[in-house]
Amino acid sequence: MTRSALLLALSLMTPAYAHMNMPGMNPGAASSGGLETLKGEAFDRAFLSMMIVDHQGAVDMSKTVLNNVKDAQVKKWTADVIGTQQKEIGQMNTWLKTLGSVDKGAQTSLNTEMKAMLTALKSSKNSDRGLVEGMLPHHASAIGMANVALQRSTDTRVLGLARDIIRTQADEMYAYRQWLLKRGL
């Protein structure tokens, strides 16, 4: 599959399918939190609230293995995820203040999944492989939510963030798959 085809396929993915291969997840469960039914500020609040939980999950996963990873590339990815996603969490919290507040209900729908992913990573015997394999479905989930945002948001900040999430995380997924393929995994 070419890089362009991979990016297109990932950008078309919906949250219902993004969780299909996530360790500990029910393949039929969607964590969209009903995003597809919302519009306007209600959508933006729910999306940003969920994306904060998603990003914090990635930060927690990365911090969990940061001192245990051996591969220089995986160590760089871990630091990049922490830096980028913490910055975006700060932006999203600021934007949420202008939209009212955090949508706690939307966050609840994702908390359980993030905890399950972190638990699966902690039980991995190889931190490098565990993180890379765990980030694939994690990023696919974020891309799925971002795809919905591109279709439903009316806030230019949210639209830009969604585009950036799709671009950045699809590129990272491509690199993760290449890393795994080079190791025969």
PDB file of C-alpha atoms in Angstrom:
ATOM      1  CA  MET A   1       0.000   0.000   0.000  1.00  0.00           C
ATOM      2  CA  THR A   2       1.394   3.403  -0.908  1.00  0.00           C
ATOM      3  CA  ARG A   3       1.691   6.134   1.688  1.00  0.00           C
ATOM      4  CA  SER A   4      -1.072   8.131  -0.044  1.00  0.00           C
ATOM      5  CA  ALA A   5      -3.411   5.143  -0.041  1.00  0.00           C
ATOM      6  CA  LEU A   6      -2.672   4.524   3.640  1.00  0.00           C
ATOM      7  CA  LEU A   7      -3.402   8.159   4.511  1.00  0.00           C
ATOM      8  CA  LEU A   8      -6.655   8.078   2.562  1.00  0.00           C
ATOM      9  CA  ALA A   9      -7.759   4.824   4.139  1.00  0.00           C
ATOM     10  CA  LEU A  10      -6.992   6.086   7.633  1.00  0.00           C
ATOM     11  CA  SER A  11      -8.716   9.424   7.088  1.00  0.00           C
ATOM     12  CA  LEU A  12     -11.892   7.618   5.999  1.00  0.00           C
ATOM     13  CA  MET A  13     -11.869   5.369   9.050  1.00  0.00           C
ATOM     14  CA  THR A  14     -14.711   5.969  11.505  1.00  0.00           C
ATOM     15  CA  PRO A  15     -14.395   5.516  15.258  1.00  0.00           C
ATOM     16  CA  ALA A  16     -16.556   2.402  15.086  1.00  0.00           C
ATOM     17  CA  TYR A  17     -13.832   0.648  13.103  1.00  0.00           C
ATOM     18  CA  ALA A  18     -10.822   2.312  14.679  1.00  0.00           C
ATOM     19  CA  HIS A  19     -11.053   0.122  17.783  1.00  0.00           C
ATOM     20  CA  MET A  20     -11.359  -3.220  15.997  1.00  0.00           C
ATOM     21  CA  ASN A  21      -7.860  -4.447  16.924  1.00  0.00           C
ATOM     22  CA  MET A  22      -7.310  -2.610  20.179  1.00  0.00           C
ATOM     23  CA  PRO A  23      -6.144  -4.936  22.981  1.00  0.00           C
ATOM     24  CA  GLY A  24      -8.883  -5.467  25.535  1.00  0.00           C
ATOM     25  CA  MET A  25     -11.520  -3.770  23.427  1.00  0.00           C
ATOM     26  CA  ASN A  26     -14.856  -5.099  22.300  1.00  0.00           C
ATOM     27  CA  PRO A  27     -14.569  -5.144  18.488  1.00  0.00           C
ATOM     28  CA  GLY A  28     -18.123  -3.874  18.114  1.00  0.00           C
ATOM     29  CA  ALA A  29     -17.724  -1.024  20.562  1.00  0.00           C
ATOM     30  CA  ALA A  30     -17.410   2.468  19.198  1.00  0.00           C
ATOM     31  CA  SER A  31     -15.963   5.214  21.360  1.00  0.00           C
ATOM     32  CA  SER A  32     -17.297   8.039  19.256  1.00  0.00           C
ATOM     33  CA  GLY A  33     -19.429   9.097  22.211  1.00  0.00           C
ATOM     34  CA  GLY A  34     -22.173  10.006  19.770  1.00  0.00           C
ATOM     35  CA  LEU A  35     -20.028  12.558  17.933  1.00  0.00           C
ATOM     36  CA  GLU A  36     -21.800  11.753  14.679  1.00  0.00           C
ATOM     37  CA  THR A  37     -25.080  13.046  16.117  1.00  0.00           C
ATOM     38  CA  LEU A  38     -23.743  16.415  17.314  1.00  0.00           C
ATOM     39  CA  LYS A  39     -23.123  19.710  15.565  1.00  0.00           C
ATOM     40  CA  GLY A  40     -21.967  23.231  16.347  1.00  0.00           C
ATOM     41  CA  GLU A  41     -20.538  24.052  19.767  1.00  0.00           C
ATOM     42  CA  ALA A  42     -21.921  20.835  21.269  1.00  0.00           C
ATOM     43  CA  PHE A  43     -19.884  18.859  18.749  1.00  0.00           C
ATOM     44  CA  ASP A  44     -16.747  20.928  19.307  1.00  0.00           C
ATOM     45  CA  ARG A  45     -17.004  20.596  23.102  1.00  0.00           C
ATOM     46  CA  ALA A  46     -17.487  16.817  22.892  1.00  0.00           C
ATOM     47  CA  PHE A  47     -14.713  16.336  20.323  1.00  0.00           C
ATOM     48  CA  LEU A  48     -12.176  18.443  22.233  1.00  0.00           C
ATOM     49  CA  SER A  49     -13.115  16.776  25.517  1.00  0.00           C
ATOM     50  CA  MET A  50     -12.655  13.317  24.023  1.00  0.00           C
ATOM     51  CA  MET A  51      -9.441  14.256  22.254  1.00  0.00           C
ATOM     52  CA  ILE A  52      -7.975  15.492  25.549  1.00  0.00           C
ATOM     53  CA  VAL A  53      -8.593  12.042  27.049  1.00  0.00           C
ATOM     54  CA  ASP A  54      -7.169  10.386  23.923  1.00  0.00           C
ATOM     55  CA  HIS A  55      -4.045  12.559  23.981  1.00  0.00           C
ATOM     56  CA  GLN A  56      -3.567  12.051  27.723  1.00  0.00           C
ATOM     57  CA  GLY A  57      -3.792   8.315  27.101  1.00  0.00           C
ATOM     58  CA  ALA A  58      -0.959   8.547  24.554  1.00  0.00           C
ATOM     59  CA  VAL A  59       1.111  10.659  26.953  1.00  0.00           C
ATOM     60  CA  ASP A  60       0.535   8.154  29.768  1.00  0.00           C
ATOM     61  CA  MET A  61       1.504   5.241  27.513  1.00  0.00           C
ATOM     62  CA  SER A  62       4.664   7.030  26.404  1.00  0.00           C
ATOM     63  CA  LYS A  63       5.670   8.040  29.920  1.00  0.00           C
ATOM     64  CA  THR A  64       5.105   4.490  31.145  1.00  0.00           C
ATOM     65  CA  VAL A  65       7.795   3.086  28.844  1.00  0.00           C
ATOM     66  CA  LEU A  66      10.059   6.119  28.355  1.00  0.00           C
ATOM     67  CA  ASN A  67      12.791   4.800  30.654  1.00  0.00           C
ATOM     68  CA  ASN A  68      12.485   1.200  29.434  1.00  0.00           C
ATOM     69  CA  VAL A  69      12.633   1.551  25.652  1.00  0.00           C
ATOM     70  CA  LYS A  70      15.951   0.570  24.119  1.00  0.00           C
ATOM     71  CA  ASP A  71      15.572   1.491  20.441  1.00  0.00           C
ATOM     72  CA  ALA A  72      16.661   5.087  19.726  1.00  0.00           C
ATOM     73  CA  GLN A  73      13.829   5.619  17.237  1.00  0.00           C
ATOM     74  CA  VAL A  74      11.171   4.412  19.674  1.00  0.00           C
ATOM     75  CA  LYS A  75      12.668   6.646  22.379  1.00  0.00           C
ATOM     76  CA  LYS A  76      12.395   9.631  19.991  1.00  0.00           C
ATOM     77  CA  TRP A  77       8.787   8.763  19.129  1.00  0.00           C
ATOM     78  CA  THR A  78       7.954   8.538  22.812  1.00  0.00           C
ATOM     79  CA  ALA A  79       9.390  11.968  23.517  1.00  0.00           C
ATOM     80  CA  ASP A  80       7.661  13.408  20.426  1.00  0.00           C
ATOM     81  CA  VAL A  81       4.265  12.022  21.472  1.00  0.00           C
ATOM     82  CA  ILE A  82       4.677  13.464  24.965  1.00  0.00           C
ATOM     83  CA  GLY A  83       5.724  16.911  23.720  1.00  0.00           C
ATOM     84  CA  THR A  84       3.247  17.250  20.860  1.00  0.00           C
ATOM     85  CA  GLN A  85       0.219  15.871  22.625  1.00  0.00           C
ATOM     86  CA  GLN A  86       0.802  17.796  25.873  1.00  0.00           C
ATOM     87  CA  LYS A  87       0.986  21.001  23.821  1.00  0.00           C
ATOM     88  CA  GLU A  88      -2.255  20.123  22.037  1.00  0.00           C
ATOM     89  CA  ILE A  89      -3.947  19.278  25.363  1.00  0.00           C
ATOM     90  CA  GLY A  90      -3.099  22.801  26.536  1.00  0.00           C
ATOM     91  CA  GLN A  91      -4.572  24.309  23.361  1.00  0.00           C
ATOM     92  CA  MET A  92      -7.735  22.244  23.635  1.00  0.00           C
ATOM     93  CA  ASN A  93      -8.244  23.198  27.293  1.00  0.00           C
ATOM     94  CA  THR A  94      -7.924  26.866  26.339  1.00  0.00           C
ATOM     95  CA  TRP A  95     -10.427  26.483  23.501  1.00  0.00           C
ATOM     96  CA  LEU A  96     -12.859  24.654  25.770  1.00  0.00           C
ATOM     97  CA  LYS A  97     -12.955  27.685  28.081  1.00  0.00           C
ATOM     98  CA  THR A  98     -14.381  29.717  25.190  1.00  0.00           C
ATOM     99  CA  LEU A  99     -16.942  26.982  24.448  1.00  0.00           C
ATOM    100  CA  GLY A 100     -18.229  26.660  27.996  1.00  0.00           C
ATOM    101  CA  SER A 101     -16.416  23.781  29.648  1.00  0.00           C
ATOM    102  CA  VAL A 102     -15.253  20.195  29.346  1.00  0.00           C
ATOM    103  CA  ASP A 103     -17.938  17.692  28.335  1.00  0.00           C
ATOM    104  CA  LYS A 104     -17.458  15.122  31.121  1.00  0.00           C
ATOM    105  CA  GLY A 105     -19.931  12.704  29.550  1.00  0.00           C
ATOM    106  CA  ALA A 106     -17.935  12.593  26.327  1.00  0.00           C
ATOM    107  CA  GLN A 107     -14.734  12.000  28.272  1.00  0.00           C
ATOM    108  CA  THR A 108     -16.239   9.120  30.226  1.00  0.00           C
ATOM    109  CA  SER A 109     -16.836   7.177  27.017  1.00  0.00           C
ATOM    110  CA  LEU A 110     -13.106   7.102  26.294  1.00  0.00           C
ATOM    111  CA  ASN A 111     -11.567   6.763  29.768  1.00  0.00           C
ATOM    112  CA  THR A 112     -12.147   3.009  30.006  1.00  0.00           C
ATOM    113  CA  GLU A 113     -10.508   2.367  26.644  1.00  0.00           C
ATOM    114  CA  MET A 114      -7.450   4.459  27.498  1.00  0.00           C
ATOM    115  CA  LYS A 115      -7.032   2.578  30.781  1.00  0.00           C
ATOM    116  CA  ALA A 116      -7.289  -0.775  28.965  1.00  0.00           C
ATOM    117  CA  MET A 117      -4.619   0.266  26.480  1.00  0.00           C
ATOM    118  CA  LEU A 118      -2.299   1.379  29.277  1.00  0.00           C
ATOM    119  CA  THR A 119      -2.851  -1.904  31.130  1.00  0.00           C
ATOM    120  CA  ALA A 120      -2.045  -3.886  27.972  1.00  0.00           C
ATOM    121  CA  LEU A 121       1.151  -1.892  27.474  1.00  0.00           C
ATOM    122  CA  LYS A 122       2.248  -2.416  31.070  1.00  0.00           C
ATOM    123  CA  SER A 123       1.921  -6.175  30.622  1.00  0.00           C
ATOM    124  CA  SER A 124       4.051  -6.171  27.457  1.00  0.00           C
ATOM    125  CA  LYS A 125       7.364  -8.003  27.797  1.00  0.00           C
ATOM    126  CA  ASN A 126       9.046  -5.709  25.252  1.00  0.00           C
ATOM    127  CA  SER A 127       8.465  -1.999  25.852  1.00  0.00           C
ATOM    128  CA  ASP A 128       9.613  -0.959  22.377  1.00  0.00           C
ATOM    129  CA  ARG A 129       7.321  -3.356  20.568  1.00  0.00           C
ATOM    130  CA  GLY A 130       4.483  -2.877  23.055  1.00  0.00           C
ATOM    131  CA  LEU A 131       4.461   0.871  22.587  1.00  0.00           C
ATOM    132  CA  VAL A 132       4.677   0.761  18.803  1.00  0.00           C
ATOM    133  CA  GLU A 133       1.965  -1.887  18.517  1.00  0.00           C
ATOM    134  CA  GLY A 134      -0.214  -0.087  21.062  1.00  0.00           C
ATOM    135  CA  MET A 135       0.085   3.263  19.329  1.00  0.00           C
ATOM    136  CA  LEU A 136      -1.244   1.888  16.041  1.00  0.00           C
ATOM    137  CA  PRO A 137      -4.849   1.386  17.223  1.00  0.00           C
ATOM    138  CA  HIS A 138      -4.545   4.382  19.533  1.00  0.00           C
ATOM    139  CA  HIS A 139      -3.680   6.680  16.633  1.00  0.00           C
ATOM    140  CA  ALA A 140      -6.314   5.025  14.430  1.00  0.00           C
ATOM    141  CA  SER A 141      -8.904   5.968  17.049  1.00  0.00           C
ATOM    142  CA  ALA A 142      -7.786   9.603  17.085  1.00  0.00           C
ATOM    143  CA  ILE A 143      -7.789   9.711  13.284  1.00  0.00           C
ATOM    144  CA  GLY A 144     -11.320   8.333  13.262  1.00  0.00           C
ATOM    145  CA  MET A 145     -12.543  11.043  15.636  1.00  0.00           C
ATOM    146  CA  ALA A 146     -10.644  13.709  13.703  1.00  0.00           C
ATOM    147  CA  ASN A 147     -12.293  12.529  10.498  1.00  0.00           C
ATOM    148  CA  VAL A 148     -15.710  13.082  12.095  1.00  0.00           C
ATOM    149  CA  ALA A 149     -14.543  16.543  13.183  1.00  0.00           C
ATOM    150  CA  LEU A 150     -13.613  17.436   9.612  1.00  0.00           C
ATOM    151  CA  GLN A 151     -17.151  16.525   8.602  1.00  0.00           C
ATOM    152  CA  ARG A 152     -19.107  18.128  11.473  1.00  0.00           C
ATOM    153  CA  SER A 153     -17.176  20.972  13.124  1.00  0.00           C
ATOM    154  CA  THR A 154     -17.873  24.615  12.373  1.00  0.00           C
ATOM    155  CA  ASP A 155     -14.887  25.935  14.366  1.00  0.00           C
ATOM    156  CA  THR A 156     -11.801  26.717  12.293  1.00  0.00           C
ATOM    157  CA  ARG A 157      -9.534  25.874  15.244  1.00  0.00           C
ATOM    158  CA  VAL A 158     -11.071  22.423  15.596  1.00  0.00           C
ATOM    159  CA  LEU A 159     -10.924  21.848  11.838  1.00  0.00           C
ATOM    160  CA  GLY A 160      -7.216  22.727  11.798  1.00  0.00           C
ATOM    161  CA  LEU A 161      -6.508  20.491  14.778  1.00  0.00           C
ATOM    162  CA  ALA A 162      -8.405  17.599  13.176  1.00  0.00           C
ATOM    163  CA  ARG A 163      -6.436  17.998   9.946  1.00  0.00           C
ATOM    164  CA  ASP A 164      -3.159  18.103  11.865  1.00  0.00           C
ATOM    165  CA  ILE A 165      -4.062  15.013  13.903  1.00  0.00           C
ATOM    166  CA  ILE A 166      -4.825  13.055  10.742  1.00  0.00           C
ATOM    167  CA  ARG A 167      -1.616  14.157   9.020  1.00  0.00           C
ATOM    168  CA  THR A 168       0.710  13.690  11.968  1.00  0.00           C
ATOM    169  CA  GLN A 169      -0.699  10.481  13.347  1.00  0.00           C
ATOM    170  CA  ALA A 170      -1.098   8.819   9.933  1.00  0.00           C
ATOM    171  CA  ASP A 171       2.568   9.586   9.235  1.00  0.00           C
ATOM    172  CA  GLU A 172       3.487   8.153  12.634  1.00  0.00           C
ATOM    173  CA  MET A 173       1.430   5.013  11.969  1.00  0.00           C
ATOM    174  CA  TYR A 174       3.228   4.569   8.665  1.00  0.00           C
ATOM    175  CA  ALA A 175       6.594   4.859  10.430  1.00  0.00           C
ATOM    176  CA  TYR A 176       5.485   2.458  13.177  1.00  0.00           C
ATOM    177  CA  ARG A 177       4.439  -0.163  10.606  1.00  0.00           C
ATOM    178  CA  GLN A 178       7.751   0.239   8.787  1.00  0.00           C
ATOM    179  CA  TRP A 179       9.610  -0.225  12.077  1.00  0.00           C
ATOM    180  CA  LEU A 180       7.638  -3.400  12.820  1.00  0.00           C
ATOM    181  CA  LEU A 181       8.100  -4.774   9.290  1.00  0.00           C
ATOM    182  CA  LYS A 182      11.881  -4.303   9.459  1.00  0.00           C
ATOM    183  CA  ARG A 183      11.861  -6.477  12.559  1.00  0.00           C
ATOM    184  CA  GLY A 184       9.641  -9.140  11.024  1.00  0.00           C
ATOM    185  CA  LEU A 185       6.779  -8.312  13.367  1.00  0.00           C
TER     186      LEU A 185
END
